[in-house]
Amino acid sequence: MTAATDATLFPQVPATADAVLDGLDPEQREVATALHGPVCVLAGAGTGKTRAITHRIAYGVRAGILQPASVLAVTFTARAAGEMRGRLRQLGAAGVQARTFHSAALRQLQFFWPRAIGGELPRLLDRKGPLIAEAAARCRLRLDRNELRDVTGEVEWAKVTQTVPADYPAAAAKAGREAPRDPAEIGQIYATYEQLKRDRGTIDFEDVLLLTVGVLQDRHDIAEQVRSQYQHFVVDEYQDVSPLQQRLLELWLGDRDSLCVVGDASQTIYSFTGATPDHLLDFRVRHPHATVVKLVRDYRSTPQVVHLANGLLSRARGRAAEHRLELISQREPDTEPVFTEYADEPAEAEGTARRIRDLIATGVPASEIAVLFRINAQSEVYEQALADAGVPYQLRGAERFFERPEVREAGAKLRGAARFGGNDTLLAGATGLPSEVRAVLSDMGWTDRPPAGSGAARDRWESLAALVRLAEDFARARPTATLADLVAELDERAGAQHAPTVEGVTLASLHAAKGLEWDAVFLVGLTEGMLPIHHARTDEQVEEERRLLYVGITRARRHLALSWSLARSPGGRPSRSASRFLDGLRPGSRAAGHRGGAGVLRGGVERGSAPAAPGRPRRTHRSPARCRVCNRTLTDPGEMKLMRCEECPSELDEALYERLRDWRAEQAARTRQPAYCVFTDKTLMAIAEVVPTAAEELSVIPGVGRRKLDRFGADVLAICAGEEPGGAVAEGSEDGAENSSEK
């Protein structure tokens, strides 16, 4: 097993706190042992981030540094929170609260509402759609099904960005949102929707966060009570935090800094919901003394898959791209990704189904294969093709496993059998836990062989078969386990939404695939207009579509196939083209006119910057950083910026440093961004010590990436030469710094 994966389905609880650290790689161990002060973990896809943070919490608890009840770990889906609880339980750290933002806020709101407001908490709406449709009707506006969905999304975005109805049109315009209706109409619907909720005494999911924020802001006594309960916070998927969630987190923290955040700006794919990676990217600004750990060892994917993922991001633009992590695969090489062009969509679906059937024939389990697409409407043709090929499948996002009727019924029967034990006639002749489970489920119609074809009968059989396999795994891990022990395990898993594996190819949208992985992934429908989606018009929207493809690629462990079709239906006009994101990646294609190059993929590791264009200087981190004065290996980030030890003699040209600071202030004011976004103080100090005379000398200074070299290099070199950026001689450049601050 790799450092990023668990050894068995039911691992033994580590005997000691130090044993919790066994099997972690050096960077994961740094995360696990950094238990004081703010910690920021920049974790690439497949680098074991969940493993690192759960071992961090467990190590702190087992070592007596953290009290379980004082820790609150928050993430974005019930499934992820359940997985975290399950892992913590396996590590001997039960009692830690692992919840979604909404779940944690709702519990606090329910507890404090009678005291803060009085009475009972208003009823929580299950769905907004019907009430928003009614609000539109009251505004004499008719919404079709798609408009209703999109307007609902706009209302949710407005609420998580703390935008009131009257301000929606201006806020939407400023954010560059493409409103599904006239923004004034949406603002009117939004206002009416809020009034309807008040009239009926109901709240929605966004209100849960808004009201919790309001209570904590207005009632300092309640805020202090929450802070006395929770003293240590962990936030997973921090790149997806909305402004409202960030405000809630700040109120939970108060003036403390016992916070660990984990995220990857390159996996920001939910900005349409109000999520922003800015909180992750600005973490060190808010917490200057934070411990920052970068996880780049990819334990999930083969070098071929990682190479493709890195190549895709090397062509990205924008702030998230400037902070990308260069993944390094830890697996053995395997097959190359396959790119396939088809004549039409049915041919693409049939070809995909054939390849899946062939993979299953070679021994790849159906549950370890996924077909991923941009929108759910694309699934139908693949459902039909897989059914025709006799391949079982399951739709991601369908009913939760433990909520399926057959699973509920099976749980009740297993619980009854465990209660009656040998007196239950169903267990007559059954020896051993797996045999007992098979006997109980046989009474529900389960057999060793699956029913022919697909449909409801096959779905029911797959659910029961998953329970049988879970019992077999449980018995192997715990030979003395009883039926009652298995029932307790199922109850734990149901509470954590930790479902057993169902045999069947997964069909899912790229968004729904986030956080999951398979041995084989088929990325289908990769055409212009679908990826990037046709309504992605701004540069940032297009870049988010690129990140969505990156998420899809990094779901694959060994086999990866990417395909597209030229026409929608057989005989149709072949008017489609492959996604622009594949240019320069698929054989025979070129990324024409793009500034990037493929050189970075052949070399060492570059973290946080895009590769240099051909003919441009490029930094590499293949060798350790060394002090340019004493040649000692440097490990401190500040020393690495300066390229010398702190105690080594400085050759700082103070006059040049001041001129660079003045120039930086002007650039920051002109671009309306913090000064550090131009260059940090350490980088300016390094420049003033080296005094570069050419682009090649400037480019090797840490903090001067290719983008900043392109944007600011000429100005910096001019200032270093004693000239104004425009070419004039700088005032006072020949006789000291008397006038250097007067520019």
XYZ file of C-alpha atoms in Angstrom:
743
model
C 0.000 0.000 0.000
C 1.141 3.550 -0.655
C 1.517 6.253 1.929
C -1.784 7.681 0.905
C -4.046 4.684 1.186
C -5.387 2.490 3.961
C -4.066 -1.052 4.233
C -7.422 -2.784 4.596
C -11.114 -2.029 4.549
C -11.200 -2.516 8.342
C -7.736 -1.488 9.632
C -6.695 -2.093 13.218
C -6.753 0.940 15.518
C -3.140 2.179 15.999
C -1.816 1.142 19.399
C -0.178 4.482 20.269
C -0.140 8.113 19.205
C 3.187 7.614 17.419
C 1.713 4.647 15.555
C -0.830 7.033 14.028
C 2.082 8.599 12.121
C 3.255 5.287 10.638
C 3.051 5.175 6.856
C 2.837 8.932 6.331
C 5.244 10.498 3.867
C 7.440 13.409 5.100
C 5.014 16.133 4.021
C 1.968 14.318 5.407
C 3.849 13.853 8.672
C 4.536 17.599 8.759
C 0.786 18.172 8.494
C 0.025 15.611 11.192
C 2.470 17.060 13.701
C 1.779 20.772 13.078
C -0.801 21.102 15.848
C -0.241 24.682 16.970
C -1.142 27.946 15.282
C -2.557 28.386 11.778
C -1.712 25.686 9.228
C -2.353 25.810 5.480
C -2.114 22.575 3.501
C -1.912 23.013 -0.268
C -2.816 19.534 -1.434
C -2.840 18.408 -5.051
C -5.220 15.782 -6.399
C -4.438 12.274 -5.118
C -1.842 13.426 -2.587
C -3.599 12.002 0.472
C -5.020 15.196 1.962
C -7.848 13.453 3.824
C -5.346 10.965 5.181
C -3.060 13.780 6.313
C -5.710 15.820 8.138
C -7.463 12.863 9.767
C -4.120 11.573 11.025
C -3.375 15.107 12.246
C -6.569 15.194 14.291
C -6.096 11.614 15.524
C -2.465 12.224 16.477
C -3.442 15.349 18.423
C -6.221 13.476 20.223
C -4.191 10.342 20.954
C -1.230 12.442 22.185
C -3.494 14.352 24.548
C -2.904 17.681 22.829
C -6.458 17.987 21.486
C -9.649 17.105 23.313
C -12.010 15.285 20.899
C -15.057 17.367 21.833
C -13.125 20.605 21.240
C -12.356 19.821 17.580
C -14.707 20.794 14.748
C -13.804 19.555 11.274
C -15.942 20.974 8.491
C -16.231 20.092 4.825
C -18.761 20.515 2.036
C -20.664 17.263 1.575
C -22.300 14.834 3.976
C -20.391 12.033 2.241
C -17.017 13.698 2.889
C -17.945 14.436 6.495
C -19.050 10.826 6.942
C -15.823 9.521 5.453
C -13.851 11.737 7.831
C -15.790 10.452 10.849
C -15.223 6.889 9.697
C -11.478 7.374 9.338
C -11.202 9.099 12.712
C -13.055 6.213 14.324
C -10.621 3.749 12.739
C -7.720 5.809 14.118
C -9.093 5.782 17.658
C -10.312 9.401 17.647
C -14.055 8.937 18.047
C -15.908 11.917 19.457
C -14.502 14.507 17.055
C -17.247 16.486 15.301
C -16.921 16.223 11.501
C -19.767 18.039 9.745
C -20.691 20.174 6.798
C -20.889 23.932 7.335
C -24.678 23.725 7.134
C -24.957 20.797 9.517
C -22.732 22.423 12.140
C -24.562 25.757 11.832
C -27.991 24.102 12.008
C -27.137 22.309 15.257
C -25.981 25.555 16.831
C -29.007 27.445 15.544
C -31.430 24.838 16.881
C -29.759 24.912 20.288
C -29.483 28.689 20.686
C -32.633 29.876 18.878
C -34.966 29.723 21.926
C -32.451 31.740 23.933
C -31.475 34.215 21.225
C -34.812 34.751 19.468
C -37.453 32.850 21.416
C -39.816 30.091 20.371
C -38.987 27.277 17.989
C -36.697 27.512 14.973
C -38.728 28.098 11.771
C -39.311 25.072 9.571
C -36.508 24.321 7.117
C -37.522 24.164 3.444
C -36.614 20.947 1.671
C -36.621 22.634 -1.764
C -36.655 26.238 -2.908
C -38.048 25.589 -6.388
C -41.794 25.547 -5.631
C -41.640 28.704 -3.523
C -39.500 30.554 -6.072
C -41.979 29.531 -8.798
C -44.773 30.975 -6.656
C -42.766 34.153 -6.069
C -42.298 34.541 -9.832
C -46.020 34.043 -10.420
C -46.803 36.754 -7.871
C -44.485 39.024 -9.838
C -46.483 38.059 -12.968
C -43.478 36.291 -14.409
C -43.548 32.782 -15.863
C -40.457 30.591 -15.542
C -39.910 27.428 -17.545
C -38.125 24.498 -15.915
C -34.633 25.612 -16.893
C -35.269 29.220 -15.900
C -36.597 28.109 -12.522
C -33.437 26.123 -11.857
C -31.203 28.995 -12.957
C -33.113 31.668 -11.023
C -32.922 29.445 -7.941
C -29.173 29.285 -8.444
C -28.999 33.078 -8.645
C -30.926 33.452 -5.402
C -28.567 31.008 -3.688
C -25.530 32.864 -5.050
C -26.903 36.187 -3.828
C -27.464 34.827 -0.334
C -24.036 33.193 0.125
C -22.381 36.405 -1.096
C -24.588 38.324 1.377
C -26.293 40.326 -1.375
C -29.772 41.680 -0.554
C -32.485 41.683 -3.253
C -32.203 45.411 -4.012
C -28.462 45.059 -4.659
C -28.679 41.937 -6.831
C -28.618 43.646 -10.286
C -25.491 45.672 -9.475
C -23.748 42.754 -7.732
C -24.489 40.361 -10.605
C -23.121 42.861 -13.128
C -19.974 43.428 -11.069
C -19.396 39.674 -10.751
C -19.939 39.143 -14.499
C -22.780 36.696 -13.942
C -24.935 35.781 -16.914
C -28.415 36.120 -15.441
C -31.122 33.818 -16.881
C -33.633 36.698 -16.800
C -33.474 40.469 -16.541
C -31.517 41.127 -13.304
C -34.221 43.510 -12.078
C -36.801 40.726 -12.478
C -34.604 38.299 -10.567
C -34.174 40.862 -7.807
C -37.970 41.208 -7.665
C -38.462 37.415 -7.507
C -35.769 37.180 -4.823
C -37.477 39.843 -2.682
C -40.898 38.194 -3.059
C -39.424 34.784 -2.210
C -37.958 36.185 1.004
C -41.323 37.740 1.917
C -43.147 34.448 1.286
C -40.737 32.658 3.615
C -41.313 35.197 6.347
C -45.080 34.993 5.923
C -44.997 31.184 6.252
C -42.426 30.935 8.997
C -39.864 28.985 6.981
C -36.148 29.285 6.277
C -33.883 27.802 3.595
C -30.392 26.312 3.780
C -28.656 29.641 3.155
C -30.715 31.173 5.975
C -29.203 28.600 8.315
C -25.769 30.165 7.746
C -27.068 33.740 7.652
C -29.023 33.366 10.883
C -26.157 31.629 12.669
C -23.839 34.457 11.627
C -26.422 36.967 12.872
C -26.776 35.280 16.265
C -23.008 34.996 16.781
C -22.486 38.617 15.749
C -25.255 40.039 17.959
C -24.956 37.812 21.013
C -21.426 37.829 22.345
C -22.395 35.530 25.203
C -23.537 32.864 22.724
C -20.434 33.375 20.564
C -18.217 32.863 23.614
C -20.112 29.709 24.561
C -19.529 28.273 21.066
C -15.848 29.255 21.227
C -15.455 27.604 24.612
C -16.845 24.394 23.109
C -14.799 24.385 19.887
C -11.190 25.449 20.185
C -9.605 23.808 17.175
C -10.903 23.935 13.597
C -10.102 22.005 10.432
C -11.594 23.045 7.086
C -11.353 20.681 4.115
C -11.814 21.809 0.485
C -11.059 25.362 1.584
C -10.927 26.558 -2.028
C -14.717 26.131 -2.118
C -15.514 28.414 0.832
C -18.052 31.164 0.110
C -17.876 34.638 1.710
C -20.725 33.659 4.023
C -19.001 30.456 5.148
C -15.761 32.353 5.677
C -17.605 34.875 7.873
C -19.091 32.035 9.943
C -15.641 30.467 10.332
C -14.229 33.802 11.537
C -16.986 34.071 14.138
C -16.299 30.535 15.331
C -12.596 31.341 15.669
C -12.859 34.727 17.346
C -9.367 36.076 18.013
C -7.765 32.625 18.042
C -5.683 31.055 15.282
C -5.985 27.317 15.971
C -7.045 26.614 12.402
C -5.950 24.143 9.735
C -7.216 24.624 6.184
C -6.734 22.259 3.264
C -7.325 22.949 -0.406
C -6.156 23.197 -3.997
C -6.935 26.281 -6.066
C -6.680 24.155 -9.218
C -9.772 22.235 -8.107
C -12.016 25.298 -7.709
C -15.082 24.273 -9.730
C -17.988 25.752 -7.781
C -17.561 29.507 -8.244
C -21.093 29.647 -9.691
C -22.310 28.908 -6.153
C -20.248 31.717 -4.643
C -17.142 29.653 -3.834
C -13.823 31.441 -4.217
C -10.207 30.278 -3.797
C -9.200 33.751 -2.581
C -9.536 32.733 1.064
C -7.070 29.883 0.461
C -4.664 31.959 -1.623
C -4.743 34.847 0.879
C -4.365 32.634 3.955
C -0.753 33.632 4.534
C -1.715 37.305 4.282
C -4.268 36.926 7.071
C -1.951 34.613 9.025
C 1.662 35.699 8.322
C 3.110 33.089 10.692
C 1.166 30.163 9.288
C 2.804 26.817 8.678
C 2.357 26.010 4.975
C 2.758 22.447 3.699
C 2.544 21.467 0.036
C 1.470 17.921 -0.811
C 2.555 17.059 -4.359
C 3.257 13.313 -4.207
C 0.396 11.794 -6.191
C -0.387 8.287 -4.948
C -3.535 7.909 -7.026
C -2.572 8.182 -10.677
C 0.080 6.754 -12.947
C 2.843 8.988 -14.356
C 0.996 9.040 -17.693
C -2.195 10.410 -16.131
C -0.274 12.887 -13.967
C 1.705 14.049 -17.005
C -1.526 14.844 -18.834
C -3.010 16.636 -15.811
C 0.122 18.748 -15.361
C 0.147 19.532 -19.073
C -3.447 20.725 -18.958
C -2.754 23.105 -16.064
C 0.470 24.351 -17.610
C -1.706 26.137 -20.160
C -3.995 27.721 -17.554
C -4.267 31.419 -16.840
C -5.425 33.440 -13.867
C -4.631 33.610 -10.175
C -5.387 29.967 -9.435
C -2.988 28.954 -12.216
C -0.218 31.020 -10.647
C -0.498 28.829 -7.541
C -0.820 25.463 -9.249
C 0.871 22.434 -7.753
C 3.077 20.289 -9.973
C 2.117 16.697 -9.153
C 4.736 13.926 -8.989
C 3.355 10.429 -9.500
C 4.450 7.773 -6.991
C 3.034 4.875 -9.017
C 4.579 2.580 -11.585
C 4.039 3.535 -15.252
C 1.058 2.019 -17.024
C -0.905 2.628 -20.219
C -0.997 5.981 -22.002
C -4.258 7.973 -22.053
C -6.311 7.191 -25.163
C -7.840 9.950 -27.315
C -10.670 8.914 -29.661
C -12.762 10.829 -32.166
C -16.172 9.399 -33.164
C -18.562 10.237 -35.973
C -21.564 10.831 -33.703
C -22.793 10.550 -30.101
C -24.317 7.035 -30.366
C -21.069 5.776 -31.902
C -19.120 7.383 -29.039
C -21.400 5.752 -26.449
C -21.233 2.343 -28.139
C -17.451 2.566 -28.491
C -17.136 3.511 -24.826
C -19.375 0.599 -23.778
C -17.274 -1.840 -25.847
C -14.055 -0.648 -24.248
C -15.616 -0.925 -20.790
C -16.767 -4.469 -21.524
C -13.221 -5.329 -22.635
C -11.752 -3.842 -19.441
C -14.147 -5.869 -17.298
C -13.120 -8.974 -19.244
C -9.484 -8.319 -18.264
C -10.413 -8.249 -14.581
C -11.168 -4.582 -13.865
C -14.273 -4.539 -11.599
C -17.252 -2.618 -12.982
C -17.316 -0.587 -9.758
C -13.807 0.650 -10.592
C -14.896 2.217 -13.900
C -16.557 5.590 -14.426
C -17.991 7.507 -17.373
C -17.857 11.241 -16.686
C -19.608 13.981 -18.653
C -20.172 17.731 -18.388
C -23.949 17.758 -17.835
C -26.391 15.107 -16.645
C -28.382 15.257 -19.884
C -25.490 13.428 -21.584
C -25.999 10.274 -19.508
C -28.991 8.797 -21.354
C -27.124 7.619 -24.439
C -24.484 5.948 -22.222
C -27.115 4.261 -20.060
C -28.599 2.730 -23.205
C -25.230 1.690 -24.638
C -24.132 0.008 -21.394
C -27.493 -1.767 -21.047
C -27.204 -3.014 -24.644
C -23.693 -4.280 -23.888
C -24.903 -6.085 -20.748
C -22.785 -3.904 -18.455
C -24.301 -2.953 -15.062
C -24.167 0.722 -14.141
C -25.243 3.145 -11.431
C -26.041 6.845 -11.638
C -24.065 9.016 -9.250
C -26.300 11.428 -7.370
C -29.206 8.983 -7.260
C -30.752 7.769 -4.000
C -28.283 7.259 -1.149
C -27.344 3.633 -0.512
C -28.645 3.385 3.048
C -31.922 5.067 2.043
C -32.768 2.462 -0.601
C -35.858 0.392 0.337
C -34.096 -2.932 -0.076
C -31.187 -1.797 2.122
C -33.566 -0.607 4.830
C -35.408 -3.932 4.677
C -32.142 -5.876 4.784
C -30.990 -3.897 7.807
C -34.202 -4.675 9.653
C -33.929 -8.409 8.855
C -30.253 -8.573 9.881
C -31.056 -6.735 13.121
C -33.860 -9.183 13.880
C -31.667 -12.178 13.132
C -28.925 -10.800 15.384
C -31.446 -10.319 18.182
C -32.907 -13.840 17.996
C -29.599 -15.545 17.181
C -29.878 -19.345 16.957
C -33.647 -19.145 17.431
C -34.084 -17.501 14.030
C -35.071 -20.131 11.467
C -33.358 -18.120 8.726
C -29.998 -18.997 10.276
C -30.613 -22.745 10.350
C -27.570 -24.483 8.900
C -25.596 -21.247 8.455
C -22.052 -21.262 9.824
C -19.961 -18.133 9.976
C -20.908 -14.493 9.516
C -20.951 -14.362 5.666
C -23.067 -17.517 5.534
C -25.526 -16.026 8.038
C -25.850 -12.833 5.995
C -26.419 -14.784 2.779
C -29.106 -16.833 4.530
C -30.938 -13.724 5.772
C -30.746 -11.943 2.416
C -31.795 -15.060 0.520
C -35.158 -14.623 2.194
C -35.359 -11.307 0.290
C -34.662 -12.991 -3.039
C -30.885 -12.621 -3.168
C -29.069 -15.331 -5.130
C -25.450 -16.035 -6.033
C -26.136 -15.078 -9.632
C -27.394 -11.643 -10.711
C -30.604 -11.325 -12.708
C -30.239 -10.834 -16.459
C -30.226 -7.338 -17.942
C -30.563 -4.057 -16.067
C -33.361 -2.186 -14.352
C -34.945 -2.251 -10.898
C -34.409 -5.981 -10.289
C -30.700 -5.691 -11.097
C -30.376 -2.547 -8.925
C -31.979 -4.383 -5.983
C -29.660 -7.371 -6.425
C -26.580 -5.098 -6.582
C -27.556 -3.459 -3.276
C -27.898 -6.817 -1.515
C -24.715 -8.126 -3.126
C -22.850 -5.084 -1.756
C -23.991 -6.061 1.757
C -22.805 -9.640 1.226
C -19.363 -8.446 0.091
C -19.154 -6.089 3.072
C -19.916 -8.999 5.429
C -17.170 -11.088 3.786
C -14.618 -8.267 4.153
C -15.710 -7.663 7.756
C -15.322 -11.336 8.640
C -11.839 -11.499 7.080
C -10.726 -8.462 9.085
C -12.396 -9.627 12.329
C -12.725 -13.422 12.355
C -14.600 -13.489 15.688
C -17.189 -10.876 14.616
C -20.851 -11.751 15.115
C -23.974 -10.732 13.256
C -24.598 -8.148 15.993
C -21.132 -6.670 15.331
C -21.934 -6.376 11.623
C -25.264 -4.671 12.399
C -23.391 -2.159 14.592
C -20.926 -1.567 11.735
C -23.792 -0.970 9.307
C -25.357 1.509 11.733
C -22.044 3.379 11.987
C -21.708 3.435 8.216
C -25.282 4.611 7.727
C -24.687 7.501 10.107
C -21.502 8.391 8.253
C -23.029 7.743 4.794
C -20.076 5.391 4.209
C -21.702 3.072 1.713
C -20.190 -0.245 0.592
C -19.173 -0.646 -3.026
C -21.946 -1.448 -5.494
C -20.853 -3.406 -8.546
C -21.627 -1.302 -11.583
C -20.016 1.305 -13.821
C -20.527 4.788 -12.396
C -22.156 7.416 -14.614
C -21.640 10.910 -13.218
C -21.163 14.549 -14.080
C -17.703 16.013 -13.621
C -18.971 18.082 -10.704
C -20.415 15.001 -8.972
C -17.121 13.123 -9.460
C -15.163 15.537 -7.248
C -13.572 13.665 -4.368
C -13.938 10.223 -5.987
C -11.550 7.964 -7.912
C -11.627 4.874 -10.121
C -9.152 2.533 -11.819
C -10.520 3.515 -15.230
C -12.142 6.798 -16.247
C -13.815 7.653 -19.551
C -14.165 11.395 -20.153
C -16.756 11.729 -22.898
C -18.371 14.487 -24.963
C -15.244 16.676 -24.928
C -16.315 19.135 -27.630
C -16.309 22.897 -27.960
C -19.586 24.168 -26.544
C -19.745 21.328 -24.042
C -16.319 21.705 -22.411
C -15.922 24.593 -22.126
C -19.694 24.868 -21.909
C -21.180 27.321 -24.412
C -22.172 29.883 -21.771
C -18.615 30.135 -20.367
C -17.616 33.419 -21.995
C -15.264 35.270 -19.664
C -11.648 34.215 -19.210
C -12.336 33.136 -15.625
C -15.368 31.073 -16.639
C -13.313 29.302 -19.306
C -10.526 28.642 -16.815
C -13.012 27.080 -14.412
C -14.065 24.745 -17.224
C -10.391 23.823 -17.663
C -10.180 23.056 -13.947
C -13.288 20.884 -14.296
C -11.495 18.778 -16.920
C -8.457 18.639 -14.610
C -10.659 17.224 -11.854
C -11.960 14.619 -14.318
C -8.471 13.572 -15.429
C -7.195 13.230 -11.881
C -10.021 10.834 -10.934
C -8.252 8.061 -12.911
C -5.757 5.711 -11.309
C -4.558 3.623 -14.277
C -6.711 3.838 -17.392
C -7.857 7.110 -18.920
C -9.818 7.607 -22.139
C -10.888 10.951 -23.605
C -13.358 11.128 -26.485
C -15.560 13.426 -28.537
C -17.932 13.136 -31.476
C -18.257 15.263 -34.596
C -22.067 15.105 -34.863
C -24.989 14.618 -32.531
C -26.775 11.868 -34.441
C -25.857 9.356 -37.174
C -25.739 11.031 -40.574
C -25.667 14.490 -38.995
C -23.379 17.255 -40.191
C -19.922 16.857 -38.587
C -19.812 20.443 -37.309
C -18.274 19.823 -33.903
C -14.625 20.039 -32.911
C -12.617 18.653 -30.035
C -12.324 20.823 -26.920
C -9.668 23.508 -27.101
C -8.339 22.145 -23.801
C -7.008 19.099 -25.653
C -4.896 21.220 -28.001
C -1.256 20.422 -27.419
C -2.138 17.366 -25.342
C -3.614 14.899 -27.816
C -1.353 13.437 -30.493
C -1.075 15.556 -33.627
C -2.474 18.725 -32.057
C -0.769 21.996 -31.253
C -1.591 24.741 -28.755
C -1.266 27.445 -31.404
C -0.454 30.880 -30.105
C -0.357 29.821 -26.475
C 2.312 31.271 -24.291
C 2.996 27.961 -22.522
C 5.158 25.056 -23.542
C 5.523 21.389 -22.777
C 9.102 21.672 -21.516
C 8.071 21.727 -17.855
C 6.560 18.261 -18.166
C 9.914 16.784 -19.171
C 11.901 18.355 -16.384
C 11.818 18.532 -12.612
C 9.177 20.043 -10.412
C 7.929 23.614 -10.575
C 5.441 24.597 -7.934
C 3.222 27.638 -8.145
C 4.094 28.908 -11.601
C 3.365 28.082 -15.210
C 6.118 26.812 -17.505
C 8.146 29.197 -19.577
C 7.476 29.727 -23.245
C 10.095 28.494 -25.707
C 13.097 30.766 -25.686
C 12.171 32.317 -22.328
C 14.193 31.758 -19.142
C 12.667 29.195 -16.835
C 13.341 28.367 -13.198
C 13.774 24.811 -12.052
C 13.801 23.324 -8.563
C 15.583 20.098 -9.331
C 18.451 20.931 -6.973
C 18.109 22.109 -3.370
C 18.301 25.849 -2.794
C 21.715 26.931 -1.465
C 22.968 30.112 0.146
C 24.879 32.146 -2.432
C 27.275 33.327 0.318
C 28.144 30.189 2.338
C 26.587 27.491 0.087
C 24.539 25.970 2.951
C 21.296 24.200 1.926
C 18.339 26.483 2.584
C 15.015 25.252 3.956
C 13.425 28.380 5.434
C 11.066 29.996 2.868
C 12.301 33.483 3.744
C 15.938 32.486 3.290
C 15.089 30.754 0.015
C 13.544 34.005 -1.214
C 16.721 35.915 -0.316
C 18.933 33.106 -1.653
C 21.122 33.412 1.459
C 21.099 32.612 5.163
C 19.656 35.316 7.386
C 22.957 35.555 9.285
C 25.166 35.765 6.176
C 26.412 39.238 5.171
C 23.905 41.244 3.162
C 24.860 43.138 0.015
C 21.595 45.059 -0.041
C 21.565 48.236 -2.117
C 19.252 50.157 0.204
C 18.658 53.004 -2.269
C 17.662 50.501 -4.958
C 15.422 48.687 -2.467
C 13.576 51.921 -1.676
C 13.132 52.742 -5.372
C 11.731 49.244 -5.950
C 9.300 49.646 -3.027
C 8.070 52.994 -4.400
C 7.602 51.481 -7.851
C 5.743 48.514 -6.333
C 3.389 50.852 -4.468
C 2.553 52.619 -7.741
C 1.899 49.302 -9.491
C -0.313 48.084 -6.652
C -2.353 51.287 -6.694
C -2.708 51.153 -10.479
C -3.906 47.524 -10.498
C -5.917 47.819 -7.263
C -4.270 44.848 -5.595
C -2.151 44.381 -2.451
C 1.509 45.296 -2.837
C 2.647 41.743 -2.085
C 0.829 40.570 -5.231
C 3.357 42.546 -7.286
C 6.442 41.332 -5.365
C 6.946 40.444 -1.705
C 9.426 42.357 0.460
C 11.760 39.361 0.455
C 11.784 39.241 -3.341
C 12.503 42.975 -3.561
C 15.342 42.534 -1.064
C 16.781 39.702 -3.148
C 16.583 41.861 -6.284
C 18.297 44.738 -4.481
C 21.073 42.385 -3.352
C 21.652 40.688 -6.701
C 21.036 43.825 -8.866
C 20.296 41.808 -12.033
C 21.306 43.276 -15.375
C 19.479 40.825 -17.665
C 16.242 38.856 -17.746
C 18.130 35.594 -17.179
C 19.559 36.899 -13.892
C 16.201 38.276 -12.763
C 14.300 35.091 -13.610
C 16.253 32.881 -11.185
C 15.322 35.008 -8.171
C 12.596 33.208 -6.144
C 9.333 35.079 -6.430
C 9.960 36.182 -10.002
C 7.865 33.765 -12.016
C 7.534 33.865 -15.777
C 4.308 35.835 -15.579
C 5.866 38.507 -13.397
C 8.969 38.519 -15.546
C 6.807 39.208 -18.598
C 4.767 41.849 -16.812
C 7.325 43.654 -14.644
C 10.745 42.483 -15.835
C 11.509 45.473 -18.072
C 10.561 47.937 -15.313
C 12.628 46.149 -12.666
C 15.687 45.890 -14.890
C 15.375 49.572 -15.768
C 15.213 50.529 -12.092
C 18.218 48.300 -11.349
C 20.102 50.093 -14.127
C 19.330 53.465 -12.544
C 16.700 54.361 -15.095
C 13.035 55.167 -14.911
C 10.777 52.398 -16.223
C 10.087 54.623 -19.220
C 13.777 54.859 -20.051
C 14.802 58.134 -18.354
C 17.637 58.274 -15.839
C 16.227 58.064 -12.322
C 16.616 61.169 -10.251
C 19.441 60.724 -7.769
C 20.517 57.404 -9.234
C 24.156 58.455 -9.610
C 24.683 60.217 -6.314
C 22.768 58.193 -3.786
C 19.234 57.914 -2.576
C 18.532 61.496 -1.567
C 15.669 61.840 -4.020
C 14.731 58.197 -4.512
C 11.576 58.477 -2.427
C 10.302 61.562 -4.242
C 9.130 59.765 -7.395
